[in-house]
Every structure is written in structure tokens, then in C-alpha cells.
Amino acid sequence: MKYFVTGGAGFIGSHLVDRLLNMGAVTVYDNLSSGKKDFIGHHLGRNDFHFIQADLLEFATLREAMRGHDVIFHMAANPDARAGIEDTDLDLKQGTIATYNVLEAMRLNGIKEIVFSSSSTVYGETPVKPISEDYGPLLPISLYGASKLACEGLITAFCHLFNMQAWIFRFANVVGARATHGVILDFINKLENNPGELEILGDGSQEKPYIHVEDCVEGILYGFQHSNGQVNIFNLGTSASTCVSTIARMLLEQMGLADVKLKYTGGKRGWPGDVPQVRFDTLRMEKLGWKPRYTSDEAVHEAIKDILKKDN
Ligand code: NAD
């Protein structure tokens, strides 16, 4: 099998590539806007591994690069849900149009299978929790979430019109080694700049499910290999959750820092468009026979360890 991974030099993509290379040949297509060549450096030089540094918005390059592959793992996107507030067409271009390009290049190359990295942000702020995959209407409150939902719509339409098959995974917050963004990295960067004080966005009560990146990749591959509908949609996360104040406390403990002043910016959400309370119904993956190895708290604990280890 030949796998094509967009965003394969990124955080989740590079872990996925590590696993996919046990299953076949892999091409990574990445513009390195947030990913790093270092993350895939250990594979460079292998016969069954190719790295193409290019942008998904260069359609002719993408179409040519994709030729001859069997399955597309589409992991590339702007990863920062906050960035859309300043740059309102960022997710439209890097999410929606980039995904259209991926699908159109697949259609023209006769490639039938796509695995897509969606997000819990497609649900928006729901009155019902935990949220299952059947929940609707889907009303995202960030441009990032809006783009992920638009991508899901493009994927289901391409599947219907051109006889393609899709596996859509709505990730919770993914944490672990090689993280390129997210709350743990934010806190570490802030503490490195000022070890005496930690700014926490919101009132610290925001609470979400966290999944370790190794579990995330395991779940993607399990769901892909064990479901065979035309469009297969899964929440991929943990059933419990962890609040931001707990993450701060765990980090300070693991960094061995005492007497750090916690400065809350206040308010229920971290930033406009942030969904402060997220709870995932993970039954669909469980019924398929898969559960993450780590709980939400354990995933955060392991991720802090992984990221600090790299820093030292
Ligand atoms: P990441 O930024 O580490 O990875 C994204 C990769 O895509 C990077 O390597 C980047 O260089 C590449 N990329 C971006 N735009 C590109 C373009 N136009 N052309 C080519 N390459 C491009 O982020 P991640 O956390 O690994 O996220 C992977 C996917 O999972 C993304 O689609 C993200 O939206 C989704 N997701 C992530 C999380 C999370 O918590 N990390 C949660 C939900 C969904």
C-alpha cells in the first residue's frame, strides 16, 4: 500500500507516519508552515519514504505528487483555532480550500480513500453533553470549527458523487511529544520567559477531554481498519476531561516550581470562539472495540513529561 500524508511533518502527522511505515510506503506532503523536518528526519533516506515540501494550495504540484497512492491521510491545516480571529480567511484557505484541492486531486487521480482530521469544534457550544457523533445541528462558533465542518461536507459530497470512502475523526485535544501548539506548550513558554508568574487564559475552569498522541494515532488506524461504511465518523478522545487549572498545577509540580503566581485573565472562555466545556461520548469507538490507553489526566501528565524531556 502507498500512503500519502498531508501535514505529515506536523505533530500528529509525524506520529502517524511512524506507524504507517510499518504498513507500507509513505509520502509526506507538507509546506513546513508549522511542522518540522526534524519530526520526520529519522525516515529520510529510506526507499519507502518520500518527503515533498510543498503547499496544498499549489494544485498542479499536489495532483502530480498524489499520483499512484492508495490512501490519503489529510492532516494538514492551520492548527491554531485562535488565529482566525485576526486572520479571517486563514481557515477558509488552509482548511476548506486546501481540503477541496485534496479531494479534487484524489478524484483526478482515481484515489478512493481519505482519512480526515476533524475536530470537536464542529459541534460548537452544545446544551447536551457528552456529545455523540449523531448530535445536530452542528453550529461551530470559531472559523476553525466552521472550516472543519465545511471540510466534512465537501468530503461527504465527494464520497457520494464520486464513489469515494471516508473516515472522519473528530479529535479532542491531542497532546504529547512534538506538540507544535496547545495549552501545555503555551504554559511552558510563558514559564520559561517568566518563572515567577503564569498567565492563564479565562478563569481556569475550562474543561476538555485530552487524548495522548499515541492513542490518537492508534485510534485513527483502528477505526480505519475496522469500519467500512462509505462515510465513517468517529469522536476520537477520552470520555473524561481535565480542566485548565489542573493542567497548570500538574505542570508546576512536574517542573518542580513552587511560589508561582497564577494570573487569570478571567471569563468563562480562553478566547472568543473557544468552547469552554467539552465532553465527548466515545461509545462509537468503544463499540468498535477500541479504547485509549490513557485517561484525560494521564494523557496530560504523560504529555508534560514528554515535552519537558525534549526541552532538557
Ligand atoms: P500541526 O500544525 O503540527 O500539523 C499540521 C501540519 O500541516 C504541519 O506540519 C504544517 O506544516 C502542515 N500544513 C499546514 N498547512 C499546509 C498547507 N497549506 N500545505 C501543506 N502543508 C500544510 O498540527 P496538528 O496538531 O498535528 O494537527 C493535525 C491535524 O489535526 C490538523 O488538521 C488539525 O486541525 C487537527 N486537529 C488537531 C487537534 C490537536 O489538538 N492537535 C485537535 C483537533 C484537530
Coordinates of C-alpha atoms and ligand atoms in Angstrom, one line a residue:
M1 CA 0.0 0.0 0.0
K2 CA 1.1 3.6 -0.7
Y3 CA 0.0 6.2 1.8
F4 CA 0.0 9.9 1.2
V5 CA 0.1 12.1 4.4
T6 CA -0.7 15.8 4.1
G7 CA 0.8 17.6 7.1
G8 CA 3.0 14.5 7.8
A9 CA 5.8 16.7 9.2
G10 CA 3.4 18.1 11.9
F11 CA 2.7 16.9 15.4
I12 CA 0.0 14.3 14.8
G13 CA 1.0 13.6 11.2
S14 CA 4.6 12.7 12.1
H15 CA 3.5 10.2 14.7
L16 CA 1.1 8.7 12.2
V17 CA 3.9 8.4 9.6
D18 CA 6.0 6.5 12.2
R19 CA 3.2 3.9 12.4
L20 CA 2.2 3.9 8.7
L21 CA 5.7 2.9 7.6
N22 CA 5.1 -0.5 9.2
M23 CA 2.2 -0.9 6.9
G24 CA 3.6 0.3 3.5
A25 CA 5.3 3.1 1.7
V26 CA 4.6 6.7 2.8
T27 CA 4.8 10.1 1.1
V28 CA 4.7 13.2 3.3
Y29 CA 3.4 16.4 1.6
D30 CA 4.0 19.4 3.9
N31 CA 4.9 23.0 3.5
L32 CA 6.6 23.1 6.9
S33 CA 4.5 26.1 8.0
S34 CA 4.1 24.7 11.4
G35 CA 5.6 21.2 11.0
K36 CA 9.3 20.4 11.2
K37 CA 11.6 18.4 9.1
D38 CA 13.2 17.1 12.3
F39 CA 9.9 15.3 13.1
I40 CA 10.4 13.0 10.1
G41 CA 14.2 13.3 9.9
H42 CA 14.7 9.7 11.1
H43 CA 12.9 8.4 8.0
L44 CA 14.8 10.4 5.4
G45 CA 16.9 8.2 3.1
R46 CA 14.5 5.2 3.3
N47 CA 13.4 3.8 0.0
D48 CA 9.8 3.5 1.1
F49 CA 9.6 7.1 2.4
H50 CA 9.3 10.4 0.4
F51 CA 9.1 13.9 1.6
I52 CA 7.7 16.6 -0.7
Q53 CA 7.9 20.2 0.7
A54 CA 5.0 21.9 -1.0
D55 CA 1.8 23.7 -0.3
L56 CA -1.7 22.2 -0.7
L57 CA -2.7 25.4 -2.4
E58 CA -0.3 24.6 -5.3
F59 CA -2.9 22.4 -7.0
A60 CA -0.8 21.2 -10.0
T61 CA 2.1 20.1 -7.7
L62 CA -0.4 18.3 -5.4
R63 CA -2.1 16.5 -8.2
E64 CA 1.1 15.2 -9.6
A65 CA 2.5 14.3 -6.1
M66 CA -0.6 12.3 -5.2
R67 CA -0.5 10.1 -8.3
G68 CA -0.2 6.3 -7.6
H69 CA -1.1 6.4 -3.9
D70 CA -3.9 4.3 -2.4
V71 CA -5.0 6.1 0.7
I72 CA -4.8 9.8 1.7
F73 CA -4.4 10.8 5.3
H74 CA -5.3 14.5 5.3
M75 CA -3.8 16.0 8.5
A76 CA -2.7 19.4 7.2
A77 CA -4.5 22.6 8.3
N78 CA -3.9 25.7 10.3
P79 CA -3.7 24.1 13.8
D80 CA -4.4 27.3 15.8
A81 CA -8.1 27.8 16.4
R82 CA -7.4 31.3 17.8
A83 CA -5.6 32.6 14.7
G84 CA -8.9 33.0 12.7
I85 CA -9.9 36.0 14.9
E86 CA -7.1 38.1 13.4
D87 CA -6.9 36.4 10.0
T88 CA -10.4 35.7 9.0
D89 CA -9.7 33.9 5.7
L90 CA -6.9 31.7 7.2
D91 CA -9.1 28.6 7.8
L92 CA -11.0 29.2 4.6
K93 CA -7.8 28.8 2.7
Q94 CA -5.7 26.4 4.8
G95 CA -8.7 24.3 5.8
T96 CA -11.6 24.4 3.3
I97 CA -9.8 25.2 0.0
A98 CA -6.9 23.0 0.8
T99 CA -9.3 20.1 1.5
Y100 CA -11.2 20.8 -1.7
N101 CA -7.8 20.6 -3.5
V102 CA -7.0 17.3 -1.8
L103 CA -10.4 15.8 -2.8
E104 CA -10.2 17.1 -6.4
A105 CA -6.6 15.8 -6.8
M106 CA -7.9 12.4 -5.5
R107 CA -10.8 12.5 -8.0
L108 CA -8.5 13.2 -10.9
N109 CA -6.0 10.5 -9.8
G110 CA -8.8 7.9 -9.2
I111 CA -7.9 7.6 -5.5
K112 CA -10.9 6.5 -3.4
E113 CA -10.0 6.6 0.3
I114 CA -9.5 9.6 2.6
V115 CA -8.9 9.7 6.3
F116 CA -9.6 13.2 7.7
S117 CA -8.5 15.0 10.9
S118 CA -11.6 16.9 12.0
S119 CA -12.2 18.3 15.5
S120 CA -14.7 18.6 18.4
T121 CA -15.1 22.3 17.3
V122 CA -17.6 21.2 14.6
Y123 CA -20.2 20.8 17.4
G124 CA -20.0 24.3 18.7
E125 CA -21.3 25.0 22.2
T126 CA -23.9 22.3 22.8
P127 CA -26.5 22.2 25.5
V128 CA -26.2 18.4 25.6
K129 CA -23.1 16.7 27.0
P130 CA -21.4 14.4 26.4
I131 CA -21.7 14.9 22.6
S132 CA -22.1 11.9 20.4
E133 CA -21.4 11.8 16.6
D134 CA -25.2 11.8 15.9
Y135 CA -25.6 15.2 17.6
G136 CA -27.0 18.0 15.5
P137 CA -27.4 20.7 14.3
L138 CA -23.7 21.4 14.1
L139 CA -23.2 25.1 14.8
P140 CA -19.5 25.9 15.2
I141 CA -18.5 29.1 17.0
S142 CA -15.0 29.6 15.6
L143 CA -13.8 30.0 12.0
Y144 CA -11.6 27.0 12.6
G145 CA -14.6 24.8 13.5
A146 CA -16.6 26.3 10.6
S147 CA -13.9 25.2 8.2
K148 CA -13.6 21.7 9.7
L149 CA -17.4 21.3 9.2
A150 CA -17.2 22.7 5.7
C151 CA -14.4 20.1 5.0
E152 CA -16.6 17.3 6.3
G153 CA -19.4 18.5 4.0
L154 CA -17.0 18.5 1.0
I155 CA -15.8 15.0 1.9
T156 CA -19.3 13.5 2.2
A157 CA -20.3 15.1 -1.1
F158 CA -17.2 13.8 -3.0
C159 CA -17.9 10.4 -1.5
H160 CA -21.5 10.4 -2.7
L161 CA -20.8 11.8 -6.1
F162 CA -17.5 10.0 -7.0
N163 CA -17.8 6.8 -5.1
M164 CA -15.1 7.6 -2.6
Q165 CA -14.9 6.3 1.0
A166 CA -14.0 8.5 4.1
W167 CA -13.0 8.1 7.7
I168 CA -13.6 11.3 9.6
F169 CA -12.1 11.6 13.1
R170 CA -13.3 14.4 15.3
F171 CA -10.3 14.8 17.6
A172 CA -10.5 16.0 21.2
N173 CA -7.4 18.0 22.3
V174 CA -4.3 16.0 21.3
V175 CA -1.2 16.2 23.5
G176 CA 2.2 14.6 23.5
A177 CA 5.8 14.8 22.2
R178 CA 6.4 17.0 19.1
A179 CA 3.4 19.3 20.0
T180 CA 3.6 22.4 17.9
H181 CA 0.9 24.3 19.9
G182 CA -1.6 23.9 22.7
V183 CA -2.1 24.8 26.3
I184 CA 0.8 22.8 27.7
L185 CA 3.3 24.3 25.3
D186 CA 1.8 27.8 25.9
F187 CA 2.3 27.4 29.7
I188 CA 5.9 26.1 29.3
N189 CA 6.8 29.0 27.0
K190 CA 5.3 31.5 29.4
L191 CA 7.1 30.0 32.4
E192 CA 10.4 29.9 30.5
N193 CA 10.0 33.7 29.9
N194 CA 8.9 34.4 33.5
P195 CA 9.2 31.6 36.0
G196 CA 7.6 33.7 38.7
E197 CA 4.2 34.1 37.1
L198 CA 1.8 32.1 34.9
E199 CA -0.9 33.7 32.9
I200 CA -3.9 31.5 32.5
L201 CA -6.5 32.5 29.8
G202 CA -10.0 32.6 31.2
D203 CA -10.9 31.6 34.8
G204 CA -9.1 28.2 34.6
S205 CA -12.4 26.3 34.8
Q206 CA -12.4 25.4 31.0
E207 CA -12.6 21.6 30.9
K208 CA -12.0 19.4 27.9
P209 CA -11.0 15.8 27.1
Y210 CA -7.3 15.3 26.3
I211 CA -6.0 12.4 24.3
H212 CA -2.4 11.3 24.1
V213 CA -1.0 11.5 20.5
E214 CA 0.0 7.8 20.6
D215 CA -3.6 6.9 21.4
C216 CA -4.9 9.3 18.8
V217 CA -2.8 7.6 16.0
E218 CA -3.7 4.2 17.3
G219 CA -7.4 5.1 17.2
I220 CA -7.2 6.5 13.7
L221 CA -5.6 3.3 12.4
Y222 CA -8.0 1.1 14.4
G223 CA -11.1 3.0 13.1
F224 CA -9.8 3.0 9.6
Q225 CA -9.1 -0.8 9.6
H226 CA -12.3 -1.8 11.4
S227 CA -15.1 0.2 9.7
N228 CA -16.2 0.0 6.2
G229 CA -19.1 2.4 5.6
Q230 CA -19.0 4.9 2.8
V231 CA -18.6 7.7 5.4
N232 CA -17.3 6.6 8.9
I233 CA -17.4 9.4 11.5
F234 CA -15.8 9.0 15.0
N235 CA -15.2 11.1 18.1
L236 CA -11.6 10.4 19.0
G237 CA -10.9 11.3 22.5
T238 CA -11.3 10.3 26.1
S239 CA -14.6 10.1 28.0
A240 CA -13.3 12.1 31.0
S241 CA -11.9 15.6 30.9
T242 CA -9.2 17.8 32.5
C243 CA -9.6 21.5 33.5
V244 CA -7.0 24.2 32.7
S245 CA -6.2 24.9 36.4
T246 CA -5.4 21.2 36.9
I247 CA -3.1 21.3 33.8
A248 CA -1.3 24.3 35.3
R249 CA -1.0 22.6 38.7
M250 CA 0.3 19.4 37.1
L251 CA 2.8 21.3 35.1
L252 CA 4.2 23.3 38.0
E253 CA 4.5 20.1 40.0
Q254 CA 6.3 18.3 37.2
M255 CA 8.6 21.3 36.6
G256 CA 9.4 21.5 40.3
L257 CA 8.3 25.1 40.5
A258 CA 6.8 26.5 43.7
D259 CA 5.6 30.0 44.5
V260 CA 4.4 30.8 41.0
K261 CA 1.8 33.4 40.9
L262 CA -1.2 32.3 38.8
K263 CA -2.7 35.2 36.9
Y264 CA -6.1 34.5 35.4
T265 CA -7.3 36.7 32.6
G266 CA -10.9 36.0 33.7
G267 CA -14.1 35.0 32.0
K268 CA -15.5 31.5 31.2
R269 CA -13.7 31.0 27.9
G270 CA -10.0 31.3 26.9
W271 CA -10.7 33.4 23.8
P272 CA -13.6 34.3 21.6
G273 CA -14.6 31.1 19.8
D274 CA -13.3 28.8 22.5
V275 CA -15.8 26.2 23.7
P276 CA -15.1 26.1 27.4
Q277 CA -16.8 22.9 28.4
V278 CA -16.4 19.9 26.1
R279 CA -17.4 16.3 27.0
F280 CA -17.1 13.5 24.4
D281 CA -19.2 10.5 24.0
T282 CA -16.7 7.9 22.9
L283 CA -19.1 4.9 22.7
R284 CA -18.9 4.5 18.9
M285 CA -15.1 3.8 19.1
E286 CA -15.7 1.6 22.1
K287 CA -18.3 -0.5 20.3
L288 CA -15.9 -1.0 17.5
G289 CA -13.5 -2.5 20.1
W290 CA -11.1 0.4 20.8
K291 CA -10.4 2.5 23.9
P292 CA -7.5 4.9 24.6
R293 CA -4.7 3.6 26.9
Y294 CA -4.5 6.9 28.9
T295 CA -7.4 8.8 30.6
S296 CA -7.5 12.5 30.0
D297 CA -5.5 13.4 33.2
E298 CA -3.0 10.6 32.4
A299 CA -2.6 11.9 28.8
V300 CA -1.8 15.4 30.1
H301 CA 0.6 14.0 32.7
E302 CA 2.4 11.9 30.0
A303 CA 2.5 14.8 27.6
I304 CA 4.0 17.2 30.1
K305 CA 6.7 14.5 30.8
D306 CA 7.3 14.0 27.0
I307 CA 7.6 17.8 26.3
L308 CA 9.8 18.6 29.3
K309 CA 12.1 15.6 28.4
K310 CA 12.6 17.1 24.9
D311 CA 13.3 20.6 26.4
N312 CA 16.1 19.2 28.7
Ligands
NAD1 P1 0.4 20.7 13.2 O1 0.4 22.2 12.9 O2 1.6 20.2 14.0 O3 0.3 19.9 11.8 C1 -0.2 20.4 10.6 C2 0.8 20.2 9.5 O4 0.2 20.7 8.3 C3 2.1 21.0 9.7 O5 3.2 20.1 9.5 C4 2.0 22.1 8.6 O6 3.3 22.5 8.2 C5 1.2 21.4 7.6 N1 0.5 22.3 6.7 C6 -0.4 23.3 7.1 N2 -0.9 24.0 6.0 C7 -0.4 23.4 4.9 C8 -0.5 23.6 3.5 N3 -1.3 24.6 3.0 N4 0.2 22.8 2.7 C9 1.0 21.8 3.2 N5 1.1 21.5 4.5 C10 0.5 22.3 5.3 O7 -1.0 20.4 13.9 P2 -1.5 19.0 14.5 O8 -1.9 19.3 15.9 O9 -0.6 17.9 14.2 O10 -2.9 18.9 13.7 C11 -3.0 17.9 12.6 C12 -4.5 18.0 12.2 O11 -5.3 17.6 13.3 C13 -5.0 19.4 11.8 O12 -5.8 19.2 10.7 C14 -5.7 19.9 13.0 O13 -6.7 20.8 12.6 C15 -6.3 18.6 13.5 N6 -6.7 18.7 14.9 C16 -5.7 18.8 15.9 C17 -6.0 18.8 17.2 C18 -5.0 18.9 18.3 O14 -5.3 19.0 19.5 N7 -3.7 19.0 18.0 C19 -7.4 18.8 17.6 C20 -8.3 18.6 16.6 C21 -8.0 18.6 15.3

